[in-house]
Coordinates of C-alpha atoms in Angstrom, one line a residue:
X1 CA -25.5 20.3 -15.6
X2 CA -28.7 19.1 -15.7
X3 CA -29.4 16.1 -18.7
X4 CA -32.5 18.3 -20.4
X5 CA -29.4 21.4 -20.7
X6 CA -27.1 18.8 -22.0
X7 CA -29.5 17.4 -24.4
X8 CA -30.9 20.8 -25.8
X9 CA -27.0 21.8 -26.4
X10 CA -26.6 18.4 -28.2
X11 CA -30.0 19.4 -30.4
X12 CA -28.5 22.9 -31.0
X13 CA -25.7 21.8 -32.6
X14 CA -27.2 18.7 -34.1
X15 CA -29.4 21.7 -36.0
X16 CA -26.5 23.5 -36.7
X17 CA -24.5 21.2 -38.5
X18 CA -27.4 21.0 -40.6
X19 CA -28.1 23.8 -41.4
X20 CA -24.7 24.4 -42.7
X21 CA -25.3 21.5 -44.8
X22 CA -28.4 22.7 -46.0
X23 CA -26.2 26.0 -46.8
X24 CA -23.8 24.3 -48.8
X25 CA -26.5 22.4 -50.6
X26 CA -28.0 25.7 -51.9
X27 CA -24.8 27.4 -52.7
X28 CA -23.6 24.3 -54.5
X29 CA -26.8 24.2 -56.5
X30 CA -27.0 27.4 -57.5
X31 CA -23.4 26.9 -58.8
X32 CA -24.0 24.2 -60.8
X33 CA -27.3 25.1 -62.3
X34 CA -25.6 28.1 -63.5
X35 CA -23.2 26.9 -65.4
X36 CA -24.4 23.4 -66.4
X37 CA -27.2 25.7 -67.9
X38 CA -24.4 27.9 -70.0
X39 CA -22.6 24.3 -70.7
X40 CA -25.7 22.9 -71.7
X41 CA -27.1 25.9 -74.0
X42 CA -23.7 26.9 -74.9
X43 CA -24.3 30.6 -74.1
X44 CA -21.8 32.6 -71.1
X45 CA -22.5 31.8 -67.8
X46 CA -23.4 35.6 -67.1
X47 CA -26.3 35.9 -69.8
X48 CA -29.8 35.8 -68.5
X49 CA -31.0 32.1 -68.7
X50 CA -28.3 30.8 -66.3
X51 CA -29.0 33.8 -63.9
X52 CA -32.4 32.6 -64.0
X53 CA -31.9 29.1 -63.5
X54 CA -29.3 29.9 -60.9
X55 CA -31.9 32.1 -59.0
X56 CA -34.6 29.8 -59.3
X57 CA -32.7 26.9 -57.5
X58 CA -31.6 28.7 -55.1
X59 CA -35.1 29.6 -54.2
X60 CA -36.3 26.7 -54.1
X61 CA -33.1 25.0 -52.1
X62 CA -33.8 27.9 -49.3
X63 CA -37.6 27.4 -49.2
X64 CA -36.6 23.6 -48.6
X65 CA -34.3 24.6 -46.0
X66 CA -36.6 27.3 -44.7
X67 CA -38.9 24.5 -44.1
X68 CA -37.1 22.0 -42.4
X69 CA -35.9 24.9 -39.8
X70 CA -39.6 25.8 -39.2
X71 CA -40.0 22.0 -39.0
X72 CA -37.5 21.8 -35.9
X73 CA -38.2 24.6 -34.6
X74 CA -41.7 23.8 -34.2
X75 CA -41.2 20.6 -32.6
X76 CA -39.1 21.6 -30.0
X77 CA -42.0 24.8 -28.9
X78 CA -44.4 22.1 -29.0

């Protein structure tokens, strides 16, 4: 195999593993704002603030994310 194959395989799964980071950060956000909201404000975790707050960092965590794979991706086209 030729070294630029081996490296772009390394890269791959260098992008991967974070991206499956980057995964688990949102899902573990989204978690935790959701009911630290309902713990907080002393309400269910199903009513509509901590759905909100849920939603809203989860957003935000995937347009971070988003942006870091656009990031990568651009650097290796250019």
């Amino acid at each position: 195999m030729k070294k630029e194959t081996l490296r772009n395989i390394g890269n791959g799964l260098i992008w991967i593993v974070i991206g499956i980071i980057l995964d688990f950060a949102i899902q573990v956000s989204g978690m935790f704002a959701n009911r630290g909201a309902a713990s907080m404000l002393h309400v269910s975790k199903n009513s509509i603030l901590p759905i909100l707050l849920m939603l809203f960092f989860v957003a935000v965590f995937t347009t971070i994310t988003v942006l870091v794979m656009l990031f990568a991706v651009r650097k290796k086209s250019a």
